[in-house]
Amino acid sequence: MRVLLVDDHAEVRALVARALTRDGHAVACVATLAAARASLAEAPPEVVVLDLGLPDGSGIDQCRAWRAAGERVPVLMLTAQGAVAQRVEGLEAGADDYLAKPFALAELRARVRALGRRGPSGAVTSWRQGGVVLDLGARAARVDGVEVPLTAREWALLEFLATRAGRVVRRAEILEGVWGDDSPQASASLDVLAARVRRKLGATVLRTIRGEGYALGAGP
Amino acid sequence: MSGGATFVGRVARAMAAAAVLSAIASAALTSGIAWRAAVRDGDRRLDQAAQTLGVEVPAKLTDAEAAAHADDEQLEVAPAGLRIALFAGGRRLGGDASLDPSHARGCRDDRAWRRCSVGIAGGRVVEVAGPRGPLRAQASALAAASLLAALVAGFAGVALSGRVSSRIVRPLRRLRDDVAAVDVANPGASWPAVNDGHAEIDALRDAVGGMLSRLDAALAQSQRFAADAAHELRTPLGALRAELELAAEEPGTPPELRAAQHRATEQVRSLGLLVERLLILAAPDDALRASREAVALCEVVEESLAALGATPRVRTDLDEAAHVRGDAVLLRALVDNLVTNALKFAPDGEVTVRVAADPDAVTVRVEDHGPGFDASERERVFEAFYRSPQARAGGVRGHGLGLALVHRIAAAHGGRACVADVPRGACVVVTLPRWRPSA
Ligand SMILES: Nc1ncnc2c1ncn2[C@@H]1O[C@H](COP(=O)(O)OP(=O)(O)OP(=O)(O)O)[C@@H](O)[C@H]1O
Ligand SMILES: [Mg+2]
């Protein structure tokens, strides 16, 4: 997978690149937004890892500009743990996920893998079936007009399935695309998560196809 | 309002005293003036009577004719209570027999009488006297009236002073309300730029506004400093951590080296955590409130326990309907700190994590069977850098930041954290407002 890494700190860049390369990704490293724009046009990546404070501007503004221009490459933002506002702003600007610095490399690798599996960002903006309406852009779910709380992870699962609506998605694919790892722990979490989503949205929204995987909607 | 002396009371008392004093002074002045006016009036009447006789008695009349006129005049003025007599060269010609000649011209008091001596044509002198009684009665009636009026004014002043003075201090009250409404996290911006229209109050307002904006600048500077410092530390720490993690993946490392790598990684990780915790504690409240996503506390607890590898000793009781609005990363830090404390301070025994939901609130309750909290330290444990003496003596590691962070994150989510009373061990309860549909 091609990954574009945008970070102005040379050492961090080198280390992250080394880790991602070990996972078999092709990593393009740049230190500025200008270079990132050039690289994006030249060799479109499948995932962008974007630091926020860059010498020639804010990663958030760049992300917003890309989305406005129709660029749908998944973006992973690197932010500070306490910087809540920055994270919120980043997600609103169209970033797909965030990782709090300083992060564990294992976590970064998992997120990059997951984003790569998810595919283009914002491909599906809404989904409905019967009384259930999912507004994926605004992250608002309604059942018969009543708003229902869904967590970030639940949204990630629903979004992953919604972009593949109408087909059965294999367990391993979901684990890779939402958790970024297919450990037994992640596998157990998937079942718990699916059960909770069903209790919130109704049993018919999320179908289990035994031995195969999950599918969104009542099926054909 | 406090029970002490108030400015309104002070102004009211001063106003009442001023009202009473000015009432008394004005009564004295009025009656003085009235008395003098009455005397002048009386003198004019006496003088007129004398002049009338003077006209009737020209110089050419003989003393006998003059005396007859004087007697007539005396008869005429007697009903009005006056007495009149005519003298020539100190000798009485006619009129009232009891009046003596005066040595000097003009009016003077003579016991119960007011008398005037007026020279007329032919070197003759008219003596005329009127009783002072009515005059005095008139003057004292006037004085009484003015005193009464003044007293009424004084009492009205006293009665109104409270209301008037609270009107006077109304701009001060507005000032107080505005000061009370100043946002601690953002002092300068929350100061209303309105003017009151009173020069003194506006000067005071400007002074307060100026002070707040200086405070703003200082606050911003210290926050920037904290953020910059943390940022400067964060990047090299992140690099160091990544370096160690990558090194640990290299095959063929001797076991001693691997153990050392592992320890170093742990140290760097906890150093990074310390930086993040300090940054959260230093962040302005608003900055922690930005996220409004739905967070399921059961999910947070599950992820926390999985990451801490704490499952064997921890029993959970999680209501999956317990959602809040806020930030998953901060709430995860909150749960991490509570669970870490329980595992750390209670070296063995069960740890219980309970998540429950009320219609309006959700609670996270972490309980252990360790030494628990001292009754005296229940408030203090939430202060940054506080560690109990036992924790220090017992060699338990820590910075005393965990519960301060718990407190701060709970507050940023509109909730609170407290130590609950339990017979054995420690129990910390965090209460947060429950998720509601956005309006
Ligand atoms: N579960 C508990 N049982 C007994 N005492 C506790 C417990 N949790 C906290 N305390 C007391 O409260 C103090 C403050 O706790 P806090 O979590 O803020 O600091 P710490 O755990 O000592 O350090 P840090 O969390 O920064 O690593 C502790 O030092 C300890 O004395
Ligand atoms: Mg602690």
XYZ file of C-alpha atoms and ligand atoms in Angstrom:
691
model
C 0.000 0.000 0.000
C 1.224 3.515 -0.757
C 1.395 5.793 2.289
C 2.145 9.498 2.231
C 3.726 10.623 5.498
C 3.668 14.370 6.224
C 5.682 15.385 9.301
C 8.241 18.137 9.741
C 10.288 16.284 12.324
C 13.022 14.375 10.497
C 13.588 11.687 13.126
C 9.914 10.921 13.595
C 9.560 10.744 9.839
C 12.440 8.315 9.497
C 11.211 6.068 12.303
C 7.605 5.960 11.159
C 8.729 5.309 7.608
C 10.907 2.458 8.805
C 8.042 0.885 10.736
C 5.578 1.222 7.858
C 8.097 -0.054 5.350
C 8.558 -3.142 7.496
C 4.831 -3.743 7.161
C 5.291 -3.783 3.423
C 3.995 -0.306 2.621
C 5.599 2.029 0.119
C 6.157 5.223 2.105
C 6.642 8.691 0.638
C 7.999 11.115 3.258
C 7.575 14.876 3.012
C 8.146 17.703 5.475
C 5.871 20.414 4.120
C 2.334 20.826 2.834
C 3.609 22.030 -0.528
C 5.591 18.835 -0.942
C 2.571 16.829 0.223
C 0.367 18.404 -2.448
C 2.976 17.656 -5.097
C 3.408 14.070 -3.970
C -0.352 13.513 -3.828
C -0.738 14.675 -7.426
C 2.236 12.730 -8.678
C 1.719 9.343 -7.032
C -1.721 9.138 -5.372
C -1.343 7.334 -2.007
C -3.918 5.051 -0.409
C -3.439 6.584 3.041
C -2.108 9.946 4.214
C -0.554 10.299 7.680
C -0.740 13.995 8.466
C 0.893 15.931 11.268
C -0.962 19.107 12.191
C 1.615 21.819 12.759
C 3.689 22.084 9.611
C 6.093 24.841 8.641
C 3.962 26.086 5.739
C 0.520 25.801 7.304
C -1.957 23.713 9.253
C -2.659 20.094 8.353
C -6.304 20.707 9.234
C -6.629 23.442 6.595
C -4.917 21.242 4.031
C -7.268 18.366 4.795
C -10.272 20.657 4.421
C -8.909 21.946 1.108
C -8.410 18.426 -0.188
C -11.950 17.396 0.747
C -13.367 20.541 -0.830
C -11.515 19.651 -4.018
C -13.020 16.160 -3.971
C -9.886 14.366 -2.784
C -11.051 11.265 -0.911
C -7.827 9.605 0.211
C -8.188 8.429 3.853
C -6.340 10.750 6.249
C -4.906 9.806 9.646
C -4.154 12.862 11.786
C -1.472 12.995 14.430
C -2.555 15.173 17.373
C -1.871 15.700 21.041
C -3.845 13.684 23.555
C -5.206 16.705 25.372
C -5.859 18.681 22.191
C -9.549 17.873 22.019
C -10.450 20.902 19.937
C -7.779 20.058 17.394
C -9.109 16.524 17.042
C -12.680 17.668 16.645
C -11.654 20.264 14.097
C -9.623 17.688 12.222
C -12.502 15.239 11.977
C -14.785 18.043 10.850
C -12.241 18.979 8.219
C -12.609 15.487 6.803
C -9.878 13.464 8.498
C -10.876 9.828 8.970
C -9.050 8.978 12.150
C -6.682 10.461 14.669
C -3.816 9.219 16.745
C -2.597 10.964 19.877
C 1.112 11.727 20.018
C 3.313 10.232 21.362
C 1.834 7.043 19.990
C 2.870 3.421 20.093
C 4.129 2.365 16.680
C 1.925 -0.722 16.846
C -1.100 1.547 17.156
C -0.020 3.660 14.190
C 0.527 0.582 12.069
C -2.905 -0.777 12.946
C -4.593 2.514 12.084
C -2.794 2.828 8.770
C -3.712 -0.733 7.884
C -7.334 -0.157 8.833
C -7.588 3.059 6.830
C -6.045 1.383 3.819
C -8.663 -1.337 3.990
C -11.495 1.115 4.368
C -10.859 2.726 1.021
C -11.833 6.215 -0.139
C -13.185 8.487 2.558
C -16.788 9.642 2.542
C -17.824 7.342 -0.307
C -21.206 6.884 1.300
C -22.752 9.777 3.181
C -26.058 8.279 4.237
C -27.852 5.003 4.536
C -31.449 4.146 5.377
C -33.681 1.185 5.818
C -37.205 1.435 7.165
C -37.144 3.791 10.128
C -33.373 3.681 10.485
C -31.470 6.628 9.048
C -27.697 6.909 9.276
C -26.196 10.283 8.418
C -22.571 9.258 8.089
C -21.338 12.759 7.361
C -22.832 14.365 10.456
C -22.550 11.165 12.472
C -26.201 11.204 13.492
C -28.310 8.057 13.715
C -32.087 8.072 13.990
C -34.544 5.284 14.619
C -38.124 6.328 13.824
C -37.027 9.952 14.108
C -35.411 9.531 17.525
C -31.671 10.182 17.764
C -29.635 7.213 19.010
C -26.085 7.502 20.380
C -23.451 5.619 18.416
C -19.795 5.558 19.427
C -16.838 6.261 17.163
C -16.092 2.571 16.844
C -19.705 1.750 16.017
C -19.655 4.413 13.335
C -16.440 2.978 11.941
C -18.094 -0.449 11.658
C -21.278 0.925 10.091
C -19.351 3.113 7.671
C -17.193 0.184 6.632
C -20.266 -1.943 5.965
C -22.216 0.893 4.325
C -19.522 1.400 1.681
C -19.927 -2.312 0.957
C -23.712 -2.351 1.302
C -25.604 -5.170 -0.301
C -22.818 -7.685 0.083
C -21.617 -9.927 2.857
C -18.346 -8.628 4.299
C -15.980 -11.227 5.664
C -14.986 -11.088 9.343
C -11.295 -10.793 8.537
C -11.984 -7.896 6.209
C -13.935 -6.062 8.915
C -11.254 -6.706 11.504
C -8.599 -5.343 9.191
C -10.660 -2.355 8.155
C -11.954 -1.311 11.573
C -9.398 -2.576 14.083
C -6.412 -2.900 11.808
C -5.634 -6.296 13.294
C -7.324 -9.694 13.232
C -6.300 -10.882 16.687
C -8.725 -13.039 18.689
C -9.242 -10.010 20.962
C -10.365 -7.830 18.056
C -12.537 -10.683 16.817
C -14.305 -10.898 20.182
C -14.780 -7.119 20.179
C -16.447 -7.344 16.765
C -19.131 -9.671 18.069
C -19.753 -7.484 21.116
C -19.907 -4.369 18.928
C -22.274 -5.964 16.419
C -24.596 -7.064 19.206
C -24.683 -3.536 20.617
C -25.377 -1.973 17.228
C -28.268 -4.388 16.780
C -29.727 -3.461 20.138
C -29.503 0.215 19.243
C -30.712 0.123 15.649
C -32.817 -3.040 15.512
C -31.916 -6.607 14.586
C -32.615 -6.303 10.874
C -30.047 -3.563 10.267
C -27.037 -5.796 10.822
C -27.209 -9.372 9.586
C -24.837 -12.107 10.690
C -24.111 -14.659 8.019
C -22.786 -17.558 10.008
C -19.357 -18.676 8.993
C -19.032 -15.806 6.538
C -19.376 -12.359 8.053
C -21.715 -9.432 8.385
C -23.923 -7.445 6.038
C -25.707 -4.161 6.416
C -29.419 -4.174 5.608
C -32.101 -6.789 5.081
C -30.348 -8.231 2.063
C -31.522 -8.807 -1.470
C -25.187 39.698 50.163
C -22.909 39.692 53.216
C -24.260 40.694 56.579
C -21.585 43.367 57.130
C -21.807 47.116 56.615
C -23.052 47.926 53.150
C -22.249 50.882 50.993
C -25.969 51.434 50.476
C -26.459 51.583 54.246
C -23.622 54.050 54.584
C -24.967 56.307 51.870
C -28.478 56.030 53.343
C -27.284 56.968 56.836
C -25.270 59.884 55.517
C -28.243 61.065 53.513
C -30.619 60.765 56.472
C -28.279 62.713 58.738
C -27.875 65.389 56.076
C -31.650 65.583 55.655
C -32.289 66.036 59.391
C -29.485 68.582 59.837
C -30.533 70.636 56.855
C -34.156 70.499 58.031
C -33.160 71.916 61.433
C -30.917 74.572 59.887
C -33.562 75.625 57.427
C -36.172 75.831 60.212
C -33.870 78.069 62.289
C -33.083 80.271 59.313
C -36.724 80.535 58.230
C -37.934 81.471 61.666
C -35.123 84.016 62.067
C -36.024 85.656 58.791
C -39.733 85.493 59.601
C -39.151 87.140 62.985
C -37.211 90.004 61.462
C -39.784 90.503 58.738
C -42.551 90.597 61.339
C -40.648 93.187 63.421
C -40.053 95.348 60.333
C -43.719 95.088 59.489
C -44.746 96.142 62.979
C -42.307 99.074 62.929
C -43.786 100.250 59.637
C -47.259 100.230 61.146
C -46.061 102.292 64.138
C -44.230 104.689 61.863
C -47.346 105.119 59.709
C -49.434 105.948 62.740
C -46.826 108.531 63.773
C -46.684 110.004 60.248
C -50.496 110.252 60.134
C -50.419 112.378 63.329
C -47.523 114.344 61.838
C -49.642 115.276 58.812
C -52.576 116.336 61.032
C -50.271 118.485 63.161
C -48.390 120.939 60.937
C -45.882 123.329 62.540
C -48.286 126.261 62.517
C -50.746 124.676 64.963
C -50.577 125.772 68.536
C -49.643 123.261 71.190
C -53.242 123.137 72.394
C -54.574 122.405 68.912
C -51.859 119.787 68.474
C -52.744 118.184 71.784
C -56.379 117.899 70.717
C -55.316 116.125 67.529
C -53.072 113.812 69.543
C -55.938 112.923 71.881
C -58.160 112.190 68.869
C -55.490 110.025 67.337
C -55.040 108.139 70.576
C -58.750 107.359 70.597
C -58.518 106.214 67.001
C -55.566 103.822 67.430
C -56.516 102.477 70.858
C -58.844 99.761 69.422
C -55.880 98.429 67.414
C -53.976 98.098 70.718
C -51.623 100.995 69.973
C -50.736 103.891 72.152
C -49.708 107.276 70.785
C -48.564 110.554 72.387
C -47.237 113.888 71.207
C -44.286 115.662 72.834
C -42.631 118.951 72.342
C -39.240 119.577 73.951
C -39.660 116.620 76.288
C -43.101 117.862 77.449
C -46.216 115.847 76.772
C -48.752 117.755 74.695
C -51.430 115.065 74.431
C -52.344 111.487 73.704
C -51.629 108.439 75.852
C -50.597 109.528 79.293
C -48.458 106.513 80.123
C -45.930 107.005 77.318
C -42.656 108.660 78.277
C -40.597 110.700 75.858
C -37.592 108.960 74.351
C -34.091 110.302 74.162
C -33.428 109.112 70.630
C -35.455 108.761 67.441
C -36.155 105.349 65.970
C -37.675 102.072 67.185
C -36.710 99.912 70.146
C -38.088 97.238 72.438
C -39.470 98.453 75.722
C -40.463 95.510 77.903
C -43.682 94.070 76.462
C -43.858 96.892 73.954
C -42.302 97.916 70.734
C -42.068 101.665 70.491
C -40.977 104.162 67.918
C -40.083 107.765 68.316
C -40.651 109.893 65.202
C -39.781 113.567 64.782
C -42.442 115.684 62.991
C -42.740 119.300 61.874
C -42.306 122.075 64.421
C -39.705 120.157 66.478
C -42.451 118.010 67.942
C -41.962 114.255 68.562
C -44.533 111.486 68.257
C -44.108 108.500 70.502
C -46.026 105.430 69.399
C -46.052 101.939 70.934
C -47.566 98.611 70.012
C -47.654 95.400 72.025
C -44.951 92.840 71.169
C -47.201 89.906 72.089
C -49.004 89.396 68.762
C -45.749 89.933 66.959
C -44.104 87.202 68.965
C -47.075 84.902 68.513
C -47.002 85.466 64.761
C -43.265 84.850 64.597
C -43.410 81.678 66.670
C -46.312 80.381 64.608
C -44.175 81.006 61.549
C -41.192 79.305 63.174
C -43.318 76.344 64.175
C -44.671 76.072 60.663
C -41.239 76.157 59.111
C -39.912 73.699 61.679
C -42.788 71.385 60.892
C -42.170 71.695 57.175
C -38.479 71.037 57.727
C -39.193 68.017 59.891
C -41.530 66.611 57.276
C -38.826 67.142 54.682
C -36.283 65.556 57.018
C -38.415 62.490 57.651
C -39.172 62.139 53.986
C -35.429 62.335 53.389
C -34.792 59.599 55.941
C -37.565 57.452 54.538
C -36.388 57.851 50.952
C -32.671 57.721 51.619
C -32.614 53.918 51.465
C -34.276 53.837 48.100
C -32.378 56.788 46.721
C -29.052 55.409 47.851
C -29.745 52.026 46.320
C -30.517 53.919 43.116
C -27.220 55.699 43.451
C -25.303 52.454 43.805
C -27.141 50.756 40.932
C -24.194 51.302 38.574
C -22.017 49.711 41.236
C -24.347 46.726 41.345
C -24.117 46.368 37.587
C -20.360 46.527 37.917
C -20.498 43.818 40.550
C -22.674 41.592 38.337
C -20.289 42.026 35.438
C -17.307 41.231 37.621
C -19.090 38.146 38.933
C -19.768 37.035 35.358
C -16.109 37.136 34.361
C -15.056 33.777 32.953
C -11.967 32.562 34.773
C -10.640 30.805 31.710
C -11.116 33.805 29.491
C -11.179 36.928 31.646
C -10.607 39.711 29.134
C -12.988 38.490 26.460
C -15.851 38.073 28.917
C -15.677 41.713 30.079
C -18.546 43.670 28.502
C -17.275 46.700 26.605
C -20.325 48.770 27.552
C -20.032 52.139 29.224
C -22.221 53.059 32.103
C -22.469 56.761 31.351
C -21.146 57.766 34.781
C -17.619 59.083 34.653
C -16.458 57.566 37.966
C -17.980 54.161 37.271
C -16.659 54.147 33.727
C -13.176 54.900 35.011
C -13.515 51.958 37.371
C -14.828 49.766 34.563
C -11.955 50.740 32.327
C -9.501 49.939 35.091
C -11.053 46.505 35.654
C -11.168 45.855 31.902
C -7.520 46.819 31.583
C -6.534 44.542 34.410
C -8.490 41.651 32.885
C -6.863 42.016 29.511
C -3.436 42.027 31.138
C -4.511 38.881 32.960
C -5.644 37.464 29.623
C -2.279 38.096 28.099
C -0.495 36.518 31.057
C -2.804 33.504 30.970
C -2.395 33.059 27.240
C 1.334 33.333 27.627
C 1.510 30.701 30.333
C -0.764 28.375 28.390
C 1.294 28.865 25.277
C 4.392 28.206 27.319
C 2.953 24.970 28.723
C 1.775 23.878 25.289
C 5.077 24.769 23.636
C 7.103 23.051 26.329
C 4.971 19.922 26.082
C 5.149 19.976 22.304
C 8.918 20.306 22.403
C 9.086 17.313 24.743
C 6.491 15.278 22.931
C 8.264 14.988 19.612
C 11.624 13.711 20.888
C 9.816 11.424 23.329
C 7.771 10.041 20.463
C 10.922 9.513 18.440
C 12.657 7.826 21.362
C 9.701 5.575 21.929
C 9.481 4.606 18.269
C 13.214 3.959 18.213
C 12.958 1.593 21.170
C 9.930 -0.172 19.762
C 11.636 -0.742 16.447
C 14.808 -1.954 18.152
C 12.753 -4.439 20.159
C 11.577 -5.971 16.910
C 15.081 -6.756 15.743
C 15.703 -10.482 15.869
C 18.701 -11.965 17.661
C 18.879 -9.492 20.546
C 20.406 -11.066 23.697
C 17.858 -11.482 26.523
C 19.566 -8.994 28.902
C 19.499 -6.338 26.224
C 15.906 -7.141 25.436
C 14.971 -6.704 29.105
C 16.810 -3.383 29.196
C 15.016 -2.286 26.036
C 11.733 -3.218 27.619
C 12.470 -1.192 30.765
C 13.579 1.787 28.732
C 10.419 1.599 26.649
C 8.336 1.587 29.797
C 10.213 4.613 31.160
C 9.772 6.544 27.975
C 6.128 5.594 27.792
C 5.453 6.823 31.300
C 7.423 9.995 30.631
C 5.255 10.608 27.589
C 2.180 9.976 29.685
C 3.403 12.477 32.268
C 3.794 15.142 29.594
C 0.288 14.477 28.301
C -1.204 14.578 31.788
C 0.475 17.876 32.552
C -0.760 19.244 29.270
C -4.341 18.244 30.043
C -4.079 19.796 33.507
C -2.692 23.001 31.976
C -5.255 23.209 29.183
C -8.050 25.771 29.511
C -11.438 24.254 30.372
C -12.946 25.191 27.017
C -10.252 23.291 25.196
C -11.306 20.092 26.960
C -14.975 20.638 26.184
C -14.754 20.757 22.401
C -15.825 17.207 21.638
C -19.513 16.273 21.766
C -19.354 12.749 20.359
C -21.351 9.941 21.944
C -19.175 7.810 24.191
C -20.313 4.509 25.693
C -18.649 4.140 29.074
C -18.794 0.355 28.849
C -16.676 0.542 25.693
C -14.211 2.876 27.393
C -13.886 0.541 30.374
C -13.467 -2.529 28.167
C -10.744 -0.875 26.116
C -9.007 0.404 29.205
C -8.987 -3.004 30.885
C -7.786 -4.678 27.720
C -4.931 -2.192 27.369
C -3.943 -2.476 31.034
C -4.078 -6.269 30.834
C -6.023 -6.053 34.068
C -8.848 -8.474 33.460
C -8.061 -11.283 35.912
C -8.470 -9.179 39.068
C -11.152 -6.862 37.805
C -14.830 -7.630 37.974
C -17.088 -5.464 35.844
C -20.737 -4.599 35.930
C -21.388 -2.431 32.903
C -24.667 -0.935 31.798
C -24.248 -0.526 28.067
C -26.922 2.165 27.925
C -24.628 4.543 29.840
C -23.638 7.057 27.170
C -22.260 10.532 27.671
C -21.387 13.366 25.340
C -17.725 14.194 25.320
C -14.328 12.970 24.372
C -13.436 9.279 24.266
C -9.705 9.925 24.682
C -10.151 11.986 27.849
C -12.720 9.589 29.312
C -10.345 6.744 28.618
C -7.659 8.620 30.587
C -10.180 9.037 33.416
C -10.976 5.321 33.596
C -7.301 4.369 33.167
C -6.363 6.460 36.171
C -9.074 5.057 38.430
C -8.299 1.458 37.527
C -4.526 1.996 37.784
C -4.944 3.473 41.248
C -7.097 0.573 42.432
C -4.630 -1.999 41.112
C -1.684 -0.056 42.531
C -2.913 0.803 46.005
C -4.775 -2.471 46.620
C -2.073 -5.034 45.789
C -4.502 -7.914 45.999
C -8.197 -8.608 46.197
C -10.912 -7.892 43.746
C -11.346 -4.585 41.961
C -14.853 -3.722 40.812
C -15.669 -1.358 37.973
C -19.331 -0.507 37.778
C -20.975 1.631 35.119
C -24.605 2.545 35.756
C -27.170 4.813 34.127
C -29.919 6.923 35.678
C -32.414 8.798 33.541
C -30.207 11.910 33.799
C -26.791 10.801 34.941
C -24.312 8.012 34.501
C -21.811 6.865 37.101
C -18.481 5.116 36.969
C -17.616 3.508 40.279
C -14.236 1.915 40.904
C -13.869 0.027 44.164
C -11.048 -1.941 45.723
C -10.242 -3.698 49.000
C -6.978 -1.941 49.735
C -6.130 0.565 52.480
C -8.713 3.090 51.249
C -8.687 6.814 51.836
C -8.157 8.637 55.091
C -11.251 10.625 56.069
C -9.070 13.742 56.230
C -7.801 13.478 52.662
C -11.020 12.924 50.728
C -10.950 16.358 49.184
C -7.220 16.744 48.913
C -6.605 13.600 46.849
C -8.099 15.436 43.867
C -5.462 18.168 44.065
C -2.574 17.931 41.636
C 0.602 16.450 43.150
C -1.128 15.317 46.331
C -0.027 11.898 47.538
C -0.964 10.534 50.929
C 1.825 10.022 53.489
C 1.204 6.256 53.430
C 1.630 6.210 49.655
C 4.891 8.132 49.982
C 6.153 5.987 52.852
C 5.030 2.754 51.206
C 7.188 3.502 48.185
C 4.238 3.384 45.801
C 5.265 5.209 42.648
C 3.294 8.085 41.284
C 3.199 11.803 40.754
C -0.106 12.529 42.429
C -1.672 13.595 39.144
C -4.127 10.781 38.440
C -7.045 11.923 40.562
C -6.460 15.585 39.683
C -6.871 14.537 36.077
C -9.983 12.508 36.903
C -11.466 15.531 38.628
C -10.639 17.861 35.758
C -11.942 15.565 33.034
C -15.154 14.939 34.975
C -15.635 18.698 35.403
C -14.961 19.335 31.711
C -17.791 16.902 30.973
C -20.143 18.718 33.334
C -19.789 16.133 36.057
C -17.803 15.536 39.227
C -15.663 13.002 41.011
C -15.783 12.123 44.688
C -14.647 9.554 47.200
C -17.563 7.441 48.449
C -17.965 6.116 51.949
C -17.375 2.374 51.970
C -16.715 0.118 54.961
C -13.523 -1.306 53.471
C -11.120 -0.236 50.767
C -11.409 2.693 48.406
C -14.282 3.755 46.218
C -14.161 6.630 43.748
C -17.384 7.635 42.016
C -17.547 9.796 38.904
C -20.944 11.189 37.969
C -21.506 12.591 34.471
C -24.549 13.989 32.686
C -26.150 11.363 30.482
C -26.218 11.598 26.697
C -29.357 13.257 25.305
C -30.448 13.765 21.733
C -29.221 17.117 20.453
C -32.099 19.553 20.308
N -7.521 3.278 45.262
C -6.862 3.986 46.183
N -6.670 3.485 47.428
C -6.010 4.187 48.363
N -5.498 5.412 48.174
C -5.645 5.958 46.956
C -6.328 5.288 45.903
N -6.337 6.076 44.828
C -5.663 7.203 45.173
N -5.245 7.134 46.451
C -4.515 8.167 47.190
O -4.673 9.404 46.522
C -3.420 9.921 46.136
C -3.553 10.625 44.823
O -3.849 9.700 43.778
P -3.381 10.018 42.317
O -3.904 8.995 41.406
O -3.744 11.444 42.068
O -1.820 9.961 42.430
P -0.832 8.721 42.329
O -1.573 7.511 41.933
O -0.086 8.681 43.610
O 0.142 9.201 41.185
P -0.124 9.151 39.619
O -1.582 8.864 39.408
O 0.262 10.505 39.146
O 0.721 8.106 39.098
C -2.509 8.718 46.085
O -1.183 9.088 46.288
C -3.040 7.872 47.213
O -2.536 8.350 48.428
Mg -2.848 7.489 40.186
